[in-house]
PDB file of C-alpha atoms in Angstrom:
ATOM      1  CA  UNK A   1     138.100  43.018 158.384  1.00 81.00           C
ATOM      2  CA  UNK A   2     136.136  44.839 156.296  1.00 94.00           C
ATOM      3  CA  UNK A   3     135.008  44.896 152.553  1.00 97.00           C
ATOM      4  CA  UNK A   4     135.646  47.482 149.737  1.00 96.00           C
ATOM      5  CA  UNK A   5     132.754  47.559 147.034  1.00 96.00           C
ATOM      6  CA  UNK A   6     135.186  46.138 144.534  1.00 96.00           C
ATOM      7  CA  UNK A   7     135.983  43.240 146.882  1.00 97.00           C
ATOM      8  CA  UNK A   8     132.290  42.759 147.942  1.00 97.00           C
ATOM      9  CA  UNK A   9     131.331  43.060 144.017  1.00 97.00           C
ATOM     10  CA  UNK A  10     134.092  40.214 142.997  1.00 97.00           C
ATOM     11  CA  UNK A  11     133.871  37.831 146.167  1.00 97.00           C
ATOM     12  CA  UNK A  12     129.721  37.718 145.948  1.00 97.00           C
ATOM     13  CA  UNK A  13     129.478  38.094 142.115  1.00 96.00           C
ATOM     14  CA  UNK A  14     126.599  41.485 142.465  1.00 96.00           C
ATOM     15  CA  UNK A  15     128.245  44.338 140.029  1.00 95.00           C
ATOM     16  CA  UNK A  16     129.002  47.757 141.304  1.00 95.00           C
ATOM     17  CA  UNK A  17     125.622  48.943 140.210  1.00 93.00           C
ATOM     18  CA  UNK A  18     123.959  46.004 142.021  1.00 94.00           C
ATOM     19  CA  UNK A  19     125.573  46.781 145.109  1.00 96.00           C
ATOM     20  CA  UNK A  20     124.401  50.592 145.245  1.00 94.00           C
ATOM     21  CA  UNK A  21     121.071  49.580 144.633  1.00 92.00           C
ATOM     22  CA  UNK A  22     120.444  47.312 146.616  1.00 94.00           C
ATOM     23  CA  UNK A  23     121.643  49.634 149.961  1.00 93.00           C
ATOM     24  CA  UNK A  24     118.474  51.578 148.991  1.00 89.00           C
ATOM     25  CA  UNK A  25     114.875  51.376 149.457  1.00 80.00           C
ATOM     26  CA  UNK A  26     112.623  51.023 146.474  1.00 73.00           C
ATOM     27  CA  UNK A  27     108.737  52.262 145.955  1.00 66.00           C
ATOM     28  CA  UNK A  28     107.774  51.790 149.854  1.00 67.00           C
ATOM     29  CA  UNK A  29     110.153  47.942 149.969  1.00 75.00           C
ATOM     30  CA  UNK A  30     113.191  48.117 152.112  1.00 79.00           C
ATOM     31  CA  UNK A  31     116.979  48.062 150.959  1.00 89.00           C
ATOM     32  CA  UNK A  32     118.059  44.370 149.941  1.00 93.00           C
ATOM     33  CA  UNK A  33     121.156  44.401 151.652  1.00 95.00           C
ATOM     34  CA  UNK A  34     122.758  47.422 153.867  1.00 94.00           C
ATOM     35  CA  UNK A  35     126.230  47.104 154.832  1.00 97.00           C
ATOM     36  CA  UNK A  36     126.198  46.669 158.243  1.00 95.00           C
ATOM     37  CA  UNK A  37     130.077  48.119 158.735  1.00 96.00           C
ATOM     38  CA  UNK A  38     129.522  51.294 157.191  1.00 96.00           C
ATOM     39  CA  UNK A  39     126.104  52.140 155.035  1.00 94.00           C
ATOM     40  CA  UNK A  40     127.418  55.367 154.106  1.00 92.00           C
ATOM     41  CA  UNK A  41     131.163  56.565 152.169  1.00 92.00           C
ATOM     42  CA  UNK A  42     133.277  55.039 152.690  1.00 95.00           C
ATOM     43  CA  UNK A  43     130.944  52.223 151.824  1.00 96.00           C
ATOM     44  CA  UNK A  44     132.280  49.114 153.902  1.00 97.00           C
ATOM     45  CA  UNK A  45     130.994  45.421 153.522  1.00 98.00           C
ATOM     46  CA  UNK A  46     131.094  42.538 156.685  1.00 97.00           C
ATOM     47  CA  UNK A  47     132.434  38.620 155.895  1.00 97.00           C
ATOM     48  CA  UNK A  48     128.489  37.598 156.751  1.00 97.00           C
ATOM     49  CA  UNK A  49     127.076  40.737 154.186  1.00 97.00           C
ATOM     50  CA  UNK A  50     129.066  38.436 151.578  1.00 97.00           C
ATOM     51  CA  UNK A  51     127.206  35.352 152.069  1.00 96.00           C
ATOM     52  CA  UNK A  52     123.982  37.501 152.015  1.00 97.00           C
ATOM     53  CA  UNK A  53     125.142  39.106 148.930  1.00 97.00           C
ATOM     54  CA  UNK A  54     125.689  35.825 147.036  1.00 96.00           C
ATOM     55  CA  UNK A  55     122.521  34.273 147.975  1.00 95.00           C
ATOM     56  CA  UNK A  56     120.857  37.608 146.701  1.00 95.00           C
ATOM     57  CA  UNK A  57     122.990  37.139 143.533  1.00 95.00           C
ATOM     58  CA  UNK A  58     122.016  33.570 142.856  1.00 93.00           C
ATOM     59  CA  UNK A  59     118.351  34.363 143.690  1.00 94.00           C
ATOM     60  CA  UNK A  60     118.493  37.101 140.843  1.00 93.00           C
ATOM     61  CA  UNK A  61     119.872  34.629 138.320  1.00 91.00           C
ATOM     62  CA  UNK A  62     116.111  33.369 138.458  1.00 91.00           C
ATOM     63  CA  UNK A  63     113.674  35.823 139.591  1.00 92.00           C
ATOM     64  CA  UNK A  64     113.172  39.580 139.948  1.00 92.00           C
ATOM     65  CA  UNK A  65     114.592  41.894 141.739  1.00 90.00           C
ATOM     66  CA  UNK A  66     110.799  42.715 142.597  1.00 90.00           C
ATOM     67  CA  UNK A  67     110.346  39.597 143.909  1.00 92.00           C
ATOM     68  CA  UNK A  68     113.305  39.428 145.669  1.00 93.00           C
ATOM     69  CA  UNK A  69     112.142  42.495 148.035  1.00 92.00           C
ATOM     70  CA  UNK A  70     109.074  41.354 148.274  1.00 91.00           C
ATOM     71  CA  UNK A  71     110.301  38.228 149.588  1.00 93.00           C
ATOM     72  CA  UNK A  72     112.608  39.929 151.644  1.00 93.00           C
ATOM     73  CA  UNK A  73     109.572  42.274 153.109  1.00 91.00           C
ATOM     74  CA  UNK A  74     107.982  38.699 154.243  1.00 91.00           C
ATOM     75  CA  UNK A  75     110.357  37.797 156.225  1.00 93.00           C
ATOM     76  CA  UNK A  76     111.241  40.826 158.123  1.00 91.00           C
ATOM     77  CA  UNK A  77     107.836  42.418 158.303  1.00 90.00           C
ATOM     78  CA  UNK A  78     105.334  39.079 158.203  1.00 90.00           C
ATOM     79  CA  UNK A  79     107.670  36.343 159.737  1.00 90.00           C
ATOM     80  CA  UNK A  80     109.369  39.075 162.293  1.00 93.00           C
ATOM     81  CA  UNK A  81     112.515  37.593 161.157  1.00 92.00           C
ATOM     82  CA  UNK A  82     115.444  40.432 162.049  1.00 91.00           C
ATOM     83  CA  UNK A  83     118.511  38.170 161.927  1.00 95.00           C
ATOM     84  CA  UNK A  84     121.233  39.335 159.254  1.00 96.00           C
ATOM     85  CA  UNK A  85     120.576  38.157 156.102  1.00 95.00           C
ATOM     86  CA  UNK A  86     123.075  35.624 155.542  1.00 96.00           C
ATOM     87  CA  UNK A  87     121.468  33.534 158.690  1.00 95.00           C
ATOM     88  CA  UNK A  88     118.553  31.925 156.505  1.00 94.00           C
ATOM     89  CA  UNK A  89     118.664  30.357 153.425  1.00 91.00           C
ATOM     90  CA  UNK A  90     116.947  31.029 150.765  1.00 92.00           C
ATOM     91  CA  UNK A  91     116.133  29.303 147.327  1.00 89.00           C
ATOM     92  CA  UNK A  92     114.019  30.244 143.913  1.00 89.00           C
ATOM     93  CA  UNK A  93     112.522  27.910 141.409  1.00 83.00           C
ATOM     94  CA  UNK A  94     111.962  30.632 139.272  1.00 84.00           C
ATOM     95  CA  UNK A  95     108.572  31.507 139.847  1.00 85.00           C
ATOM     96  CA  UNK A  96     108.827  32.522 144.155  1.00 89.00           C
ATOM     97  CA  UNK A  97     111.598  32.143 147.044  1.00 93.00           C
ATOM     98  CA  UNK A  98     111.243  29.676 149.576  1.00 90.00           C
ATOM     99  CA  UNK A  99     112.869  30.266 153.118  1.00 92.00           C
ATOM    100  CA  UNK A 100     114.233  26.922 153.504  1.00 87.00           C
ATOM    101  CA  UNK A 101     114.427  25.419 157.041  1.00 84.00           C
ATOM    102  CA  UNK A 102     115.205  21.672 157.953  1.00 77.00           C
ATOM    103  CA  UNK A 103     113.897  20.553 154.679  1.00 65.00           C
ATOM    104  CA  UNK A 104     110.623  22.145 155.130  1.00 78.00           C
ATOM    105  CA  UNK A 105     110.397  25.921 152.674  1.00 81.00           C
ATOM    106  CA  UNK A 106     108.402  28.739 153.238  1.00 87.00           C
ATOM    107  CA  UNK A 107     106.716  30.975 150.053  1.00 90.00           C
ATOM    108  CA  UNK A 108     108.076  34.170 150.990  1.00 92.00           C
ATOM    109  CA  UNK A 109     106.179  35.661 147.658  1.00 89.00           C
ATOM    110  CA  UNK A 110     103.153  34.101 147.187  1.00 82.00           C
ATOM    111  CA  UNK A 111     102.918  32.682 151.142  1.00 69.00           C
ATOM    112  CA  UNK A 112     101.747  29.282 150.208  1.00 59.00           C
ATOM    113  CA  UNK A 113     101.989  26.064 152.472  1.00 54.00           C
ATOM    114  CA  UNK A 114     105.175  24.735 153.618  1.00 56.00           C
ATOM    115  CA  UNK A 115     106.444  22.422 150.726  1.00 55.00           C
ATOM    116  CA  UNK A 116     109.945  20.178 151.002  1.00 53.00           C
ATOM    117  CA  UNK A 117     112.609  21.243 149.351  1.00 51.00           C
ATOM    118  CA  UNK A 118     114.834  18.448 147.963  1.00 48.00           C
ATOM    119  CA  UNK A 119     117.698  20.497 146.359  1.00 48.00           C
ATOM    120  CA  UNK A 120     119.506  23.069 148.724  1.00 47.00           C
ATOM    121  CA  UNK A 121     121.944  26.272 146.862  1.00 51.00           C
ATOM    122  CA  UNK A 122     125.283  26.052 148.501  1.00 74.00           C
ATOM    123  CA  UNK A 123     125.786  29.949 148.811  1.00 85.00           C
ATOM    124  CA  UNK A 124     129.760  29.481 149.331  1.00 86.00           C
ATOM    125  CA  UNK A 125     130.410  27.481 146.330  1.00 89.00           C
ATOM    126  CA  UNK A 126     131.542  28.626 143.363  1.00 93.00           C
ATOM    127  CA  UNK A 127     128.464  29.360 140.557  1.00 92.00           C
ATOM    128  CA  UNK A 128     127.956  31.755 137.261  1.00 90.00           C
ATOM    129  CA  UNK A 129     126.601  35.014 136.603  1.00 87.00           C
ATOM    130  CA  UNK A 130     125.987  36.547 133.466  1.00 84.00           C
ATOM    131  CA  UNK A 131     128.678  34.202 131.810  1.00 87.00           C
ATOM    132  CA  UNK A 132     130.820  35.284 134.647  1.00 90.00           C
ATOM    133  CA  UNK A 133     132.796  32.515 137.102  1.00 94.00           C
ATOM    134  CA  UNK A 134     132.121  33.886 140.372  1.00 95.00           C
ATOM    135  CA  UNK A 135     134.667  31.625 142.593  1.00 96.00           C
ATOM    136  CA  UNK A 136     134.147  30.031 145.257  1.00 94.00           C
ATOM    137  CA  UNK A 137     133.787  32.256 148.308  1.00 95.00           C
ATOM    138  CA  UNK A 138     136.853  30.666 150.843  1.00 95.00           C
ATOM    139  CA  UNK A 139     138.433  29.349 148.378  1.00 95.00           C
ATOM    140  CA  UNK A 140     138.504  31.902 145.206  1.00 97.00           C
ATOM    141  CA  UNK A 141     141.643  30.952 144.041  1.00 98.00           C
ATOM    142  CA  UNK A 142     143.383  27.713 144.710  1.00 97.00           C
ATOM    143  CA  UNK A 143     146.354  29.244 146.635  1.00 98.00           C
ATOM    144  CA  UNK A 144     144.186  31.864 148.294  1.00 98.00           C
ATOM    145  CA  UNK A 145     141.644  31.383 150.903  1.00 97.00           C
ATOM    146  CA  UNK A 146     139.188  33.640 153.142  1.00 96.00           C
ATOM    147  CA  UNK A 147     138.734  32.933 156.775  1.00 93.00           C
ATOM    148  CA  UNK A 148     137.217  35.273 159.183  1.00 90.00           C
ATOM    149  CA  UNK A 149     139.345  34.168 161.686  1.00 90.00           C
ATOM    150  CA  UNK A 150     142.451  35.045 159.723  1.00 94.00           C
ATOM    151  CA  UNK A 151     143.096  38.936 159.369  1.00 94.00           C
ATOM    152  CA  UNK A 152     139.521  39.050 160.018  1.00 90.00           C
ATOM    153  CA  UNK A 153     138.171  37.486 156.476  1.00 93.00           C
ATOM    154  CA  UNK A 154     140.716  39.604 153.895  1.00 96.00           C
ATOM    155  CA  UNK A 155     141.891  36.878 151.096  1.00 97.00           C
ATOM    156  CA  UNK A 156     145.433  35.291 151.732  1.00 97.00           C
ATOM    157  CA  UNK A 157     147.882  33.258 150.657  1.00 98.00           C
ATOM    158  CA  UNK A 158     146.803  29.289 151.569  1.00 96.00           C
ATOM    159  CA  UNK A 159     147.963  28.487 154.920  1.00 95.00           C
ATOM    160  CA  UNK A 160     149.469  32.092 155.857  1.00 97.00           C
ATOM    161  CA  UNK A 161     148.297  35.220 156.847  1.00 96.00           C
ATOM    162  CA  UNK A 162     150.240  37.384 154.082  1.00 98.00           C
ATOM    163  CA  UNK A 163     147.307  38.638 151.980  1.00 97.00           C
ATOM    164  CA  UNK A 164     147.203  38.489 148.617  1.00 98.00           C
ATOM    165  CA  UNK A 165     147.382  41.546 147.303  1.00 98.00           C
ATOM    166  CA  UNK A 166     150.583  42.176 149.028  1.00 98.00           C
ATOM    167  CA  UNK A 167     152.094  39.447 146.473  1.00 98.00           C
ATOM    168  CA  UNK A 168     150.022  40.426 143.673  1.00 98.00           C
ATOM    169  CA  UNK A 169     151.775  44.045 144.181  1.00 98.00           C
ATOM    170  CA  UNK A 170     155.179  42.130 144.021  1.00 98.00           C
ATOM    171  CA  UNK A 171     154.473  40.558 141.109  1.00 98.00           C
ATOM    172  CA  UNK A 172     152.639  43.695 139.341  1.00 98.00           C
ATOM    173  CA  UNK A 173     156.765  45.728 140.259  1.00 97.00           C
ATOM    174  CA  UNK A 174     158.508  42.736 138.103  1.00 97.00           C
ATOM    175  CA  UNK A 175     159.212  40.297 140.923  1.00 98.00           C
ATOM    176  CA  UNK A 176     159.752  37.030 139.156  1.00 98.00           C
ATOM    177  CA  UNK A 177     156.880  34.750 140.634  1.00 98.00           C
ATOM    178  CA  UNK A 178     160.178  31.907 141.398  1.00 97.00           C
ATOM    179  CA  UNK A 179     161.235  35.298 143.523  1.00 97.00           C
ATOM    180  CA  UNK A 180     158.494  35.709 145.917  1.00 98.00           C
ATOM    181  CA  UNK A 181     159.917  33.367 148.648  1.00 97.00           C
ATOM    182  CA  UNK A 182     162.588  35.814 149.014  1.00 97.00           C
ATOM    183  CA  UNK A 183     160.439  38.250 149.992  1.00 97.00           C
ATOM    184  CA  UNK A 184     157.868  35.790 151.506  1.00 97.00           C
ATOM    185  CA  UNK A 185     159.325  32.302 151.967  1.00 97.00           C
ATOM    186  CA  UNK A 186     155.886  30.708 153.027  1.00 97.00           C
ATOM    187  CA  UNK A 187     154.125  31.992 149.444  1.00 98.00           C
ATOM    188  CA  UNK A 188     155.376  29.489 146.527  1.00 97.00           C
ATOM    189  CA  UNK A 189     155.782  30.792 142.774  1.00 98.00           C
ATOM    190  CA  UNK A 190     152.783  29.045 142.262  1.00 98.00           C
ATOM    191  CA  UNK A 191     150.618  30.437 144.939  1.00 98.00           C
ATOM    192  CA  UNK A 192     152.063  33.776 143.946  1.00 98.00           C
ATOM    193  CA  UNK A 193     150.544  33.560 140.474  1.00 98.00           C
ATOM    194  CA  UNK A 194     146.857  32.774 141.948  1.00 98.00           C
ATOM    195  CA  UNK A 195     147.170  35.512 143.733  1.00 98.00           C
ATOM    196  CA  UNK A 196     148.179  37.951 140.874  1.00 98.00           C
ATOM    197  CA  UNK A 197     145.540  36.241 138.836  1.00 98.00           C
ATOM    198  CA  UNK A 198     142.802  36.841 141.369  1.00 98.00           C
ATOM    199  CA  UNK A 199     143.918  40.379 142.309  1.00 98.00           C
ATOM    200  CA  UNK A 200     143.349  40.651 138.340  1.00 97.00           C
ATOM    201  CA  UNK A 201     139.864  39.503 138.618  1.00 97.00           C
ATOM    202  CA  UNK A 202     139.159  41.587 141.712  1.00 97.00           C
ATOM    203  CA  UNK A 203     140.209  44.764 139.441  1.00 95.00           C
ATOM    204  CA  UNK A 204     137.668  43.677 136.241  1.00 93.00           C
ATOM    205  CA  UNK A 205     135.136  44.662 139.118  1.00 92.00           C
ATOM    206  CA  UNK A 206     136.455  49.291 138.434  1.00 83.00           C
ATOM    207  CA  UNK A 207     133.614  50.962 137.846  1.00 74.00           C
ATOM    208  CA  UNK A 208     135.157  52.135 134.477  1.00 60.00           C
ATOM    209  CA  UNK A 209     135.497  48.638 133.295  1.00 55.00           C
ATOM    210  CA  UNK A 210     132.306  47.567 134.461  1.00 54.00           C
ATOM    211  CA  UNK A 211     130.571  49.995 132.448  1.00 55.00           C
ATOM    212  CA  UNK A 212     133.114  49.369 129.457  1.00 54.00           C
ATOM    213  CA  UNK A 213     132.326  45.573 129.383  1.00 52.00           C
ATOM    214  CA  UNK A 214     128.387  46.189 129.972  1.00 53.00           C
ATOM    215  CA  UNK A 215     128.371  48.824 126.995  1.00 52.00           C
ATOM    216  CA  UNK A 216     130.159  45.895 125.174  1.00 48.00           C
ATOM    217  CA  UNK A 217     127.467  42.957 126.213  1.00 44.00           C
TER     218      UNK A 217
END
């Protein structure tokens, strides 16, 4: 499975903007995140690229994007650490990022001492940006999960494999949500609405909208 901008942008809570920028090098510091599917058009995002995307998005909630690459440039160039990004965890207090390991955290900016870390980010659960809910990422919805394992990571209906833009499309031609089973007798009205609802919040991540509601903010 494999990730759209738009789906990347509303699973990991980075804007369409975000996203291209951060797949390019900046003033001699490497790109933040490159897809590792497909870099180029058509632009395609991996289930792990997610993770790495929201732990980039919650890191920018608090510190620069400066500082994120130059944290970023620590670890691959100082610390020799190539793993994908979403392997390490990494935290800000606002002033540097810490790669955190067993409790013990790493200055990736200023490359102080090891100091503990007492409270760990949970990258998968659900947080704000910009006054925006970003949803939990395996659970966005409550009716609608993401598991790699099923259909490779693309968002479904709870306990099926019928993805849930499939019923959101139903819904969106004038099937009655209490209709759905007819077409789909595992998906419930009520899982039927989640799933139009967060196909709806997948879409507030077009480019035209984005720049419509950031021209409005």
């Amino acid at each position: 499975m494999s990730y759209s901008p738009k789906l990347a942008a509303a699973l990991s809570g980075a804007t369409l903007r975000q996203l291209a920028h951060w797949r390019a090098a900046s003033s001699g510091r490497g790109a933040v995140l490159v897809p590792e599917i497909s870099p180029t058009r058509p632009v395609l995002y991996s289930f792990r690229d997610l993770v790495a995307l929201r732990t980039c998005v919650k890191l920018r909630n608090d510190a620069s994007l400066q500082k994120i690459r130059r944290a970023l440039d620590t670890l691959r160039d100082d610390l020799q650490e190539r793993e994908h990004l979403s392997a390490y965890q990494l935290v800000t207090d606002g002033s540097t990022i810490y790669l955190v390991e067993q409790g013990q955290a790493t200055d990736l900016v200023r490359r102080a001492a090891n100091i503990v870390i007492h409270d760990m980010v949970e990258v998968l659960r659900p947080f704000y940006r910009d006054g925006r809910h970003i949803p939990d990422l395996l659970r966005p919805r409550e009716h609608v999960t993401v598991d790699p394992a099923v259909r490779g990571g693309m968002p479904v209906i709870e306990g099926t494999r019928v993805p849930y833009d499939e019923i959101a499309a139903l819904l969106r031609d004038g099937v009655p949500a209490e209709r759905i089973a007819d077409y789909y007798p595992s998906v419930s009205a009520t899982a039927a609405l989640d799933a139009v609802d967060f196909a709806d919040y997948v879409d507030s991540y077009e480019p035209l909208r984005e720049q419509r509601e950031a021209a409005a903010g």
